[in-house]
Amino acid sequence: MNAPDLPGQPHLAYRAGGLFFEDVRLADLAEQHGTPLFVYSKAAMLEALQAYQRGFSGRQVQICYAVKANPALGVLQVFAEAGCGFDIVSAGELERVLAVGASANRVIFSGVGKTRAEMRAALEAGIGCFNVESESELEVLNQMALAMGLRAPVSLRVNPNVDPQTHPYISTGLKNSKFGIAHERVVPAYQRAAALAGVRVVGIDCHIGSQITQEGPFLEAVERMIDLVQAVEAAGVAIGHIDFGGGLGINYSGESPPGAEQLWKLLGTRLDARGFGQRLLMVEPGRSLVGNAGVCLTEVLYLKPGEQMNYCVVDAAMNDLPRPAMYQAYHGIVPLMPRGQANTIWQVVGPVCESGDWIGHDRALALEPGDRLAVLSAGAFCMSMASNYNSRGRPPEVLVEGNCSRLIRRRETVADQMSVELLSTKAP
Ligand SMILES: *Cc1c(COP(=O)(O)O)cnc(C)c1O
């Protein structure tokens, strides 16, 4: 068997019979549920969470899973049962976390464009904190809370002006970013918040970007955040918790991001050195908890060898796996059942009518039509960004635990898609 390496893919391994996730043979799941199909490992998610928990041992911390990375109810349940809080960015995500029984006071609400209706829903639910991203949002939240006879718990999302050295679309903490309150406005914004009767200052937060693979930007953010906390507290406003956001990257193609445990032990020593190590700390990891805990299974439909390019057309597409088209992102692609020497270079593409619909460029694979492949590192920002483009139903999702597997989302049908539509003239 010519089994490829699987670096950075916990609980994914070749055994006799092909590729396994934990103790479940992936070819069996593809047979049972069809393809494309997302499969997640519960053990991989919990181990990623435990690395954070070890990194914070001896400290007060609230780890809030960033729901947008993967909002499946079955995934949220795993994190809720493990004691996580949640970082949400919409009222829809609020409904999801409440639906799995998460306690509202461990929910924090981020995002630059919260609507009044979303603020009302979150105030009614009694969430733990609004991460306010602008001074105008602060005024609206104050009015909404006063009208409901409440005081909204707030943290101001500040822009620490740190370059995360990642893809520009997922850099969020630079000076000219749309996110957060500009550095120089932080002290006056806190003074304003402290003067408003409808809000209560409970913390400060930042989030500098995503898929960050070095320690440097996090170290810099910690220093800039402590500078800001000191400036705000010197101006007479007590801050409470410090939330460092998410952003830790994963290994997609040989990146070697620091481990969460090692990173947070290091950042903790910096916080201790500046006298802030015993504050209530928060983090909002998304990708690093689920990204490498998921794969997407797909079947080879057709092979089109050509003079210049060899195309391998699979049944998964940009609507299922949007990251390559959106960010030129790389996902590993491996066979479920390896066959012989991989000596042909393939362009792995989907069936959607766009040249941007590719899953992987220049992959050495030994393939026949009907073979099944696993697209790796597909646990984060894949299903959560999936669409119905080309009227394709979104794939089902399966959660694996040991030798058991459970369907946590069935395949979407065309009837599901059409159920929200209305005809423009009387039905024929
Ligand atoms: C997206 C996001 C996160 C999670 O980012 P990851 O890179 O997935 O860890 C955390 N906080 C906020 C405010 C976000 O927008």
PDB file of C-alpha atoms and ligand atoms in Angstrom, residues 52 64-69 87-89 110-111 131 133 157 172 179 205-207 209-212 243 245-249 283-289 380-381, ligand 1:
ATOM      1  CA  TYR A  52      -6.019  25.178  25.549  1.00  0.00           C
ATOM      2  CA  CYS A  64     -15.480  30.529  24.106  1.00  0.00           C
ATOM      3  CA  TYR A  65     -15.666  28.377  20.960  1.00  0.00           C
ATOM      4  CA  ALA A  66     -16.142  30.669  17.927  1.00  0.00           C
ATOM      5  CA  VAL A  67     -19.319  29.201  16.459  1.00  0.00           C
ATOM      6  CA  LYS A  68     -18.794  30.512  12.929  1.00  0.00           C
ATOM      7  CA  ALA A  69     -15.969  28.006  12.350  1.00  0.00           C
ATOM      8  CA  ASP A  87     -18.430  33.407  20.757  1.00  0.00           C
ATOM      9  CA  ILE A  88     -21.299  34.259  18.411  1.00  0.00           C
ATOM     10  CA  VAL A  89     -21.594  36.779  15.569  1.00  0.00           C
ATOM     11  CA  SER A 110     -18.909  39.783  18.509  1.00  0.00           C
ATOM     12  CA  GLY A 111     -19.327  41.463  15.119  1.00  0.00           C
ATOM     13  CA  ASN A 131     -18.069  42.767  22.315  1.00  0.00           C
ATOM     14  CA  GLU A 133     -16.954  47.249  17.902  1.00  0.00           C
ATOM     15  CA  ARG A 157     -13.233  45.302  20.907  1.00  0.00           C
ATOM     16  CA  THR A 172      -8.593  41.924  11.297  1.00  0.00           C
ATOM     17  CA  PHE A 179     -13.008  45.776  12.986  1.00  0.00           C
ATOM     18  CA  ASP A 205     -11.223  42.250  23.783  1.00  0.00           C
ATOM     19  CA  CYS A 206      -9.360  41.980  20.510  1.00  0.00           C
ATOM     20  CA  HIS A 207      -9.109  39.520  17.624  1.00  0.00           C
ATOM     21  CA  GLY A 209      -6.857  37.693  12.501  1.00  0.00           C
ATOM     22  CA  SER A 210      -7.132  34.030  11.619  1.00  0.00           C
ATOM     23  CA  GLN A 211      -4.815  31.163  10.602  1.00  0.00           C
ATOM     24  CA  ILE A 212      -1.912  32.842  12.463  1.00  0.00           C
ATOM     25  CA  ASP A 243     -10.256  38.563  25.930  1.00  0.00           C
ATOM     26  CA  GLY A 245      -9.836  36.564  20.603  1.00  0.00           C
ATOM     27  CA  GLY A 246      -9.079  33.548  18.437  1.00  0.00           C
ATOM     28  CA  GLY A 247      -6.873  33.193  15.411  1.00  0.00           C
ATOM     29  CA  LEU A 248      -4.442  30.364  16.139  1.00  0.00           C
ATOM     30  CA  GLY A 249      -3.726  28.567  12.862  1.00  0.00           C
ATOM     31  CA  VAL A 283     -10.121  33.333  24.300  1.00  0.00           C
ATOM     32  CA  GLU A 284     -12.311  32.711  21.253  1.00  0.00           C
ATOM     33  CA  PRO A 285     -10.733  29.864  19.282  1.00  0.00           C
ATOM     34  CA  GLY A 286     -12.563  28.534  16.247  1.00  0.00           C
ATOM     35  CA  ARG A 287     -10.402  26.963  13.542  1.00  0.00           C
ATOM     36  CA  SER A 288      -7.840  25.535  15.972  1.00  0.00           C
ATOM     37  CA  LEU A 289     -10.563  23.515  17.770  1.00  0.00           C
ATOM     38  CA  ALA A 380     -13.563  24.693   9.962  1.00  0.00           C
ATOM     39  CA  PHE A 381     -15.001  27.272   7.549  1.00  0.00           C
TER      40      PHE A 381
HETATM   41  C1  LIG B   1     -13.654  34.440  13.499  1.00  0.00           C
HETATM   42  C2  LIG B   1     -13.500  34.952  14.876  1.00  0.00           C
HETATM   43  C3  LIG B   1     -12.906  34.159  15.878  1.00  0.00           C
HETATM   44  C4  LIG B   1     -12.346  32.788  15.596  1.00  0.00           C
HETATM   45  O1  LIG B   1     -11.225  32.855  14.786  1.00  0.00           O
HETATM   46  P1  LIG B   1     -10.361  31.534  14.461  1.00  0.00           P
HETATM   47  O2  LIG B   1      -9.324  32.009  13.539  1.00  0.00           O
HETATM   48  O3  LIG B   1     -11.305  30.570  13.853  1.00  0.00           O
HETATM   49  O4  LIG B   1      -9.819  31.049  15.770  1.00  0.00           O
HETATM   50  C5  LIG B   1     -12.825  34.664  17.156  1.00  0.00           C
HETATM   51  N1  LIG B   1     -13.307  35.901  17.451  1.00  0.00           N
HETATM   52  C6  LIG B   1     -13.871  36.690  16.523  1.00  0.00           C
HETATM   53  C7  LIG B   1     -14.372  38.019  16.909  1.00  0.00           C
HETATM   54  C8  LIG B   1     -13.987  36.245  15.209  1.00  0.00           C
HETATM   55  O5  LIG B   1     -14.533  37.049  14.283  1.00  0.00           O
END
